[in-house]
mmCIF file of C-alpha atoms and ligand atoms in Angstrom:
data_model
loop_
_atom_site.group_PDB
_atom_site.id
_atom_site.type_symbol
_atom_site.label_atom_id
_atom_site.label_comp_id
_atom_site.label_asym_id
_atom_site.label_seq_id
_atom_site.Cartn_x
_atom_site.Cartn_y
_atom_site.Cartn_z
ATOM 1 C CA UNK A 707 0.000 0.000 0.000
ATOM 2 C CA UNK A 708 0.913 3.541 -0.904
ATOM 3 C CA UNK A 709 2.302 5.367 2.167
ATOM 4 C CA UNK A 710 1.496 9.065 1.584
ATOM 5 C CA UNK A 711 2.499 12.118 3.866
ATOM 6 C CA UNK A 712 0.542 15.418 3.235
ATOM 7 C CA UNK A 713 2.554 18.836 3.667
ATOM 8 C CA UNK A 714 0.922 21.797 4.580
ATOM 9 C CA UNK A 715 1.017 25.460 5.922
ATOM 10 C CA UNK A 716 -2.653 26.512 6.298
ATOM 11 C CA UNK A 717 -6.227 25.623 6.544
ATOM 12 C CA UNK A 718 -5.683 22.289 5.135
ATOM 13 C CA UNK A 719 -9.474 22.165 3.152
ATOM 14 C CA UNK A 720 -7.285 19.324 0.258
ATOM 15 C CA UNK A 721 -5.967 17.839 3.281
ATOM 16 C CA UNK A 722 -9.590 17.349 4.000
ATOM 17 C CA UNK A 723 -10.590 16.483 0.832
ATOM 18 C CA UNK A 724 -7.901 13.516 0.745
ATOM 19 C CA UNK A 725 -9.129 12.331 4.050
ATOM 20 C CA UNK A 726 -12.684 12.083 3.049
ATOM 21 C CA UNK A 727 -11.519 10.568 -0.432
ATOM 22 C CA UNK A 728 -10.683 7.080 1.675
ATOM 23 C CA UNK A 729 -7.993 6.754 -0.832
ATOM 24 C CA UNK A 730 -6.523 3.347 -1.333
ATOM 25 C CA UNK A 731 -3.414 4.105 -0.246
ATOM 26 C CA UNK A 732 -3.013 5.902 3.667
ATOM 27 C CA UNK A 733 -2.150 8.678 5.051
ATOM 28 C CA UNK A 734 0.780 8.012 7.195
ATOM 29 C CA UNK A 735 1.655 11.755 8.401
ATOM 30 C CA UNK A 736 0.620 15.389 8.337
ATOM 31 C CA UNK A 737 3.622 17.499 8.479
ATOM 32 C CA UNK A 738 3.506 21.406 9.055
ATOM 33 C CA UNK A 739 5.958 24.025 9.188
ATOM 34 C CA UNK A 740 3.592 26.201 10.920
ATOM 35 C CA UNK A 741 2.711 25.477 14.405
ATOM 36 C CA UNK A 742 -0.506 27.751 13.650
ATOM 37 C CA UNK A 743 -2.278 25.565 10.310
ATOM 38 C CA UNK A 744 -5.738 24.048 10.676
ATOM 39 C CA UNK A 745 -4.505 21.244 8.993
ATOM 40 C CA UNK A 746 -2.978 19.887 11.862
ATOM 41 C CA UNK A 747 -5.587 20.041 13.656
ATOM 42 C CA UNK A 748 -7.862 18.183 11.061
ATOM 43 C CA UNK A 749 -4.797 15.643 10.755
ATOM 44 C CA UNK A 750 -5.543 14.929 14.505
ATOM 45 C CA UNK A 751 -9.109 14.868 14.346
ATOM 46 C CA UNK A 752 -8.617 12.122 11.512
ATOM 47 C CA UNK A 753 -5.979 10.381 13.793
ATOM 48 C CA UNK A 754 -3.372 10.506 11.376
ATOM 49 C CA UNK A 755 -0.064 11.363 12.787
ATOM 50 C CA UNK A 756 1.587 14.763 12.359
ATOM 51 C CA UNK A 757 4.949 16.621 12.869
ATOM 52 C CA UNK A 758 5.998 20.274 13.509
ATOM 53 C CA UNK A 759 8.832 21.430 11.679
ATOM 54 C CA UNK A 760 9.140 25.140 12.000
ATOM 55 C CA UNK A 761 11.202 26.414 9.321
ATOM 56 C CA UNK A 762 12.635 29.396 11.300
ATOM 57 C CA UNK A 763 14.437 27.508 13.861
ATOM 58 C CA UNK A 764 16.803 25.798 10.951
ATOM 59 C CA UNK A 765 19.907 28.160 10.006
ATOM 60 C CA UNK A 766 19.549 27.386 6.194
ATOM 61 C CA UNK A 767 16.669 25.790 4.099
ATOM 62 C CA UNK A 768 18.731 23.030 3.400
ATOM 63 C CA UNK A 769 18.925 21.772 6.902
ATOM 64 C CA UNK A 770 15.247 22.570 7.479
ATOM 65 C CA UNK A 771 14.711 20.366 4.308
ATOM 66 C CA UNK A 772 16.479 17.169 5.858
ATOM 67 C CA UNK A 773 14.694 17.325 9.052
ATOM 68 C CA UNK A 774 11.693 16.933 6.560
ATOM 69 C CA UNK A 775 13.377 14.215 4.535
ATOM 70 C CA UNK A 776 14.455 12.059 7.913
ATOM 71 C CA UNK A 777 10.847 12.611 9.400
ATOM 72 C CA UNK A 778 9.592 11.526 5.773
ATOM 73 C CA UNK A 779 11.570 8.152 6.037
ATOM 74 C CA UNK A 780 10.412 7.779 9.106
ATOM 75 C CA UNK A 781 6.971 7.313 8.724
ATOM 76 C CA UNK A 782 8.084 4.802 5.268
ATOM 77 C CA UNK A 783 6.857 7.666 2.960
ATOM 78 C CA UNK A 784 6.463 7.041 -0.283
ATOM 79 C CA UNK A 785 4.456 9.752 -1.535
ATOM 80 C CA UNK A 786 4.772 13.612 -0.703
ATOM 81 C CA UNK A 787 1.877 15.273 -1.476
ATOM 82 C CA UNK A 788 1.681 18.863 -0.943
ATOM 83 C CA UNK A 789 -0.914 20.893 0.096
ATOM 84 C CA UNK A 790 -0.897 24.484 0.646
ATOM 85 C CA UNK A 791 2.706 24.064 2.033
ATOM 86 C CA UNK A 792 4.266 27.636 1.505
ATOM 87 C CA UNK A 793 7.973 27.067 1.363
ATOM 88 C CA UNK A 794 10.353 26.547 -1.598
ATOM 89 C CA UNK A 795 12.056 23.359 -1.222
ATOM 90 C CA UNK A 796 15.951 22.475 -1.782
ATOM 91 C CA UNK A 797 17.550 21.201 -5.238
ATOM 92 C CA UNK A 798 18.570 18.070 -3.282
ATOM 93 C CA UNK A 799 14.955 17.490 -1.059
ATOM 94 C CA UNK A 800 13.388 17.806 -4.546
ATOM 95 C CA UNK A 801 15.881 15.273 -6.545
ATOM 96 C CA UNK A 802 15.286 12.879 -3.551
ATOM 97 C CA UNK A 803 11.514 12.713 -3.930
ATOM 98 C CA UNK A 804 11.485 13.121 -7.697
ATOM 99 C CA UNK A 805 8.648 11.525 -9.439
ATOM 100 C CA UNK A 806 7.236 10.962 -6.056
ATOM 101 C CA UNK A 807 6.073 14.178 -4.885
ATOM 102 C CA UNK A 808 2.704 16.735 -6.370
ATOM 103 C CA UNK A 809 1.678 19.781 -6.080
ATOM 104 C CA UNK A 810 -1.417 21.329 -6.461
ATOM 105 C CA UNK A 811 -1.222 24.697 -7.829
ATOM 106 C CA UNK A 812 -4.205 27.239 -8.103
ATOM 107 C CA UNK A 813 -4.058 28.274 -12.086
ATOM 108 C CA UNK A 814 -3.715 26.762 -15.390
ATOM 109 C CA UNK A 815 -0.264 26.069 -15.581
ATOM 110 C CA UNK A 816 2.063 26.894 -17.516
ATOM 111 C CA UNK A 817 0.221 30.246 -16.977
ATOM 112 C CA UNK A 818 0.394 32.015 -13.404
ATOM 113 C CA UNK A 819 3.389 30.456 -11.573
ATOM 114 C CA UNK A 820 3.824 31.924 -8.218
ATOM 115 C CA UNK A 821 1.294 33.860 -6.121
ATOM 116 C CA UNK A 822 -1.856 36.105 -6.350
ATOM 117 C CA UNK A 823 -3.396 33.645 -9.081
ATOM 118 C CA UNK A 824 -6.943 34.631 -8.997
ATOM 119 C CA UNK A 825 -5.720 38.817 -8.563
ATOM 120 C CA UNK A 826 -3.828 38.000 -11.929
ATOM 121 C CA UNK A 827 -6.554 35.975 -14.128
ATOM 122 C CA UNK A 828 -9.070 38.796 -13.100
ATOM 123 C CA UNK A 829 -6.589 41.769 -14.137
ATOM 124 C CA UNK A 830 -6.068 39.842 -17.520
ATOM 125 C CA UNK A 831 -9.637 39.319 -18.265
ATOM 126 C CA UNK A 832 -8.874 35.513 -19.032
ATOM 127 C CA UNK A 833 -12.483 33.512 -19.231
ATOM 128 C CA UNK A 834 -10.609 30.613 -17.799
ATOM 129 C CA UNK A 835 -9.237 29.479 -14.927
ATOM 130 C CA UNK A 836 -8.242 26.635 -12.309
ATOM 131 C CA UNK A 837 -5.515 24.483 -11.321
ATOM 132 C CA UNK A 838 -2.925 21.759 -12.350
ATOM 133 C CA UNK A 839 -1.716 19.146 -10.222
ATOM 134 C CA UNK A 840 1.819 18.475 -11.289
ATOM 135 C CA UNK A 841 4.790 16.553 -10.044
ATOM 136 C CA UNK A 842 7.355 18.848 -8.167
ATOM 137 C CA UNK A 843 10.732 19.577 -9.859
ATOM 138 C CA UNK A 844 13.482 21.995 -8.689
ATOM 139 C CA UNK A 845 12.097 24.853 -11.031
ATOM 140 C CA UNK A 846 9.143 26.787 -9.199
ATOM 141 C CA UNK A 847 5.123 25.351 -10.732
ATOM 142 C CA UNK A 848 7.264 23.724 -13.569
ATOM 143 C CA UNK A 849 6.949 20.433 -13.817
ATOM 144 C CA UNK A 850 4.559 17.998 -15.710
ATOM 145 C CA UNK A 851 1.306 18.135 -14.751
ATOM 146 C CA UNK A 852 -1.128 15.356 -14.245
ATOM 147 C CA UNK A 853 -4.236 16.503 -14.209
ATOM 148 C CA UNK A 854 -6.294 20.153 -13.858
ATOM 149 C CA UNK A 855 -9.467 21.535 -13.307
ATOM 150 C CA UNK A 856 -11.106 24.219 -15.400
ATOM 151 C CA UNK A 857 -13.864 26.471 -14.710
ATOM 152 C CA UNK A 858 -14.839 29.515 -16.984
ATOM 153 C CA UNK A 859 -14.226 32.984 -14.571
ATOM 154 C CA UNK A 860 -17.842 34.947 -14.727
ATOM 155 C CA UNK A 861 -18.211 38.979 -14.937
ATOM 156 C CA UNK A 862 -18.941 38.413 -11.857
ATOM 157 C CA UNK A 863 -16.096 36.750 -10.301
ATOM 158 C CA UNK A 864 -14.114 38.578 -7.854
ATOM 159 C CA UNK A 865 -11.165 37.403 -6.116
ATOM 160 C CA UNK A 866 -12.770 35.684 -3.507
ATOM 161 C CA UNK A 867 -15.303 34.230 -5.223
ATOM 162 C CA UNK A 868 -12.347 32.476 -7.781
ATOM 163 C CA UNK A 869 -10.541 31.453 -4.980
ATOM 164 C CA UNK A 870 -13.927 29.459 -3.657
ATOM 165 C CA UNK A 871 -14.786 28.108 -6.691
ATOM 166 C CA UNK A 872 -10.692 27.084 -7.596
ATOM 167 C CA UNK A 873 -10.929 25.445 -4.013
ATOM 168 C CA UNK A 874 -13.712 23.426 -4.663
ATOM 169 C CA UNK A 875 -12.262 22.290 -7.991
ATOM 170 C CA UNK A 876 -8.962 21.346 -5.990
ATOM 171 C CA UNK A 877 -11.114 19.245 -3.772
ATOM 172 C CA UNK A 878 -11.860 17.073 -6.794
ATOM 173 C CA UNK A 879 -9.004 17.016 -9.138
ATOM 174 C CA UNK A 880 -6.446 15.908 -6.253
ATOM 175 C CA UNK A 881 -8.012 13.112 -4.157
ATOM 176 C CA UNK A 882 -8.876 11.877 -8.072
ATOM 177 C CA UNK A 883 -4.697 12.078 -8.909
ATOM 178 C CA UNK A 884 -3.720 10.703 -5.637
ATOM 179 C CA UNK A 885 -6.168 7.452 -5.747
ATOM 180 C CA UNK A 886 -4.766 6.933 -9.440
ATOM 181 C CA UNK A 887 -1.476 6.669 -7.776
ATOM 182 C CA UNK A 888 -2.403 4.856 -4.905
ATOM 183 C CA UNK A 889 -3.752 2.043 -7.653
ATOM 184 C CA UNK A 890 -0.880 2.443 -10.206
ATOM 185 C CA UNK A 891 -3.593 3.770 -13.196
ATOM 186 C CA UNK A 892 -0.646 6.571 -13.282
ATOM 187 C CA UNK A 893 2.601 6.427 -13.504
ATOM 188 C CA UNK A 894 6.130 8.760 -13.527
ATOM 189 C CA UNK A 895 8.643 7.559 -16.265
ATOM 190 C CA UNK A 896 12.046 8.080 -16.208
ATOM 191 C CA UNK A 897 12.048 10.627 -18.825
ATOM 192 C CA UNK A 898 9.739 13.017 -16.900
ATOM 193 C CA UNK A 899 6.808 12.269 -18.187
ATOM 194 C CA UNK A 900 3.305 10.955 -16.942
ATOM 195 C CA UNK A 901 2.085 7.267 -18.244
ATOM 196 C CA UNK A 902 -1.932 6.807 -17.931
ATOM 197 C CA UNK A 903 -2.055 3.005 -17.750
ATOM 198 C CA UNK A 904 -4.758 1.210 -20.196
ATOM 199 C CA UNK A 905 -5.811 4.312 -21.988
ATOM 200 C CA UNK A 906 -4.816 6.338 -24.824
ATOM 201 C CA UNK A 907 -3.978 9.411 -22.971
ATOM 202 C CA UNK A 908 -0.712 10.986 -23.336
ATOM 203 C CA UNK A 909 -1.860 14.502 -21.730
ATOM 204 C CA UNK A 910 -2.887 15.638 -18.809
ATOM 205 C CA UNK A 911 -6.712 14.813 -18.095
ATOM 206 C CA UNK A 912 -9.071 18.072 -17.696
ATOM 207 C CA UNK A 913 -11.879 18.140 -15.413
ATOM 208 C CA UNK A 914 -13.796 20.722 -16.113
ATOM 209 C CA UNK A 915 -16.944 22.317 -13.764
ATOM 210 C CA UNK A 916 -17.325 25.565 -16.483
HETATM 211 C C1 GRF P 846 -4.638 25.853 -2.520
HETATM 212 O O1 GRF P 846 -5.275 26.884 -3.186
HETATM 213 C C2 GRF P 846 -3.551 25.263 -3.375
HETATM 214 O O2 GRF P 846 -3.775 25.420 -4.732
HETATM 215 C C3 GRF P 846 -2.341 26.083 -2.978
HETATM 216 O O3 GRF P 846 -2.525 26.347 -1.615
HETATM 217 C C4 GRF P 846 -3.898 26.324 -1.290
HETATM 218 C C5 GRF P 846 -4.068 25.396 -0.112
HETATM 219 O O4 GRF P 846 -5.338 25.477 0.469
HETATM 220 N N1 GRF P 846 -1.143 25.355 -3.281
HETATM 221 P P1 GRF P 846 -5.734 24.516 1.667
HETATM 222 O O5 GRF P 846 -4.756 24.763 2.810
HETATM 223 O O6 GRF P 846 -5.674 23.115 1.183
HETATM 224 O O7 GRF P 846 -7.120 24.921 2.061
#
């Protein structure tokens, strides 16, 4: 069985999400390195283990990162998923969980690396929107994606009311990714690249709530 351990800074709502998915693999750990984040709290309620490790009490990133990596191997990780966790990670903490490790970020990627997603689709005028969950590499939102979710932005829309809507499309794509995981339907080559097992798909599969 996959062993997965969720990272995470905040609230924690795809924490919840993967929780209430009763994926097929478990959910070995929460870890946080914010003593503050709902998540750990809903990690507890779920009785999943957590850890706290605060990033300001290591002297460089690096040794923050392997604290991580040890607590990681610990628990007999063998999936990182992150979720909401708000801290760039080391070239060597990335190459170690290469091809094992997703993010879910809130826009279309390529489009909108970084922050303020929703402030920046709005001041565009794009008429779509979402979010990508992709495998993490060393470059920042970069690497191949999996899987996203696309909804069509209203006149309407405001910021808040895209980051809602993104939010509940997050709570579908990435318990969906995760399970497919879990059962091996997808898988990382060496090359980089995604392979969807039994199906002709060679990009990454849209859901799409317009
Ligand atoms: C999500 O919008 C996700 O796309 C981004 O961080 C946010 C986490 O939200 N990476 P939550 O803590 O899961 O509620």
């Amino acid at each position: 069985m996959i062993k997965i351990a969720v990272l995470v800074s905040g609230s924690g709502s795809n924490l919840q999400a993967l929780i209430d998915a009763k994926l097929s693999g478990q959910i070995v750990g929460v870890l946080s390195n914010r003593p503050d984040a709902y998540a750990l709290e809903r990690a507890k309620q779920a009785g999943i283990k957590t850890a706290l490790v605060e990033h300001k009490q290591y002297p460089s990133r690096e040794a923050f990162d392997d604290v991580m990596h040890q607590q990681l191997l610990d628990w007999g990780v063998n999936l990182v998923v992150l979720a909401g966790f708000m801290r760039i990670l080391s070239e060597k903490f990335v190459k170690a969980w290469e091809g094992k490790m997703l993010n879910i970020h809130p826009s279309l990627l390529p489009y909108y690396k970084g922050m303020h997603t929703h402030q920046r689709v709005i001041n565009t005028g794009d008429v779509y929107h979402g979010c990508t969950v992709h495998y993490v590499t060393a470059e920042l939102d970069a690497g191949q994606a999996l899987a996203q979710g696309i909804l069509s932005v209203k006149r309407t829309d405001t910021v808040e009311t895209l980051a809602n809507r993104v939010h509940e499309l997050e709570h579908l794509v990435y318990p969906q990714v995760v399970e497919w995981i879990c059962t091996g339907a997808v898988q990382h080559l060496e090359d980089g690249s995604v392979l969807y097992r039994n199906s002709l798909l060679t990009e990454p599969v849209q859901f799409c709530k317009l």
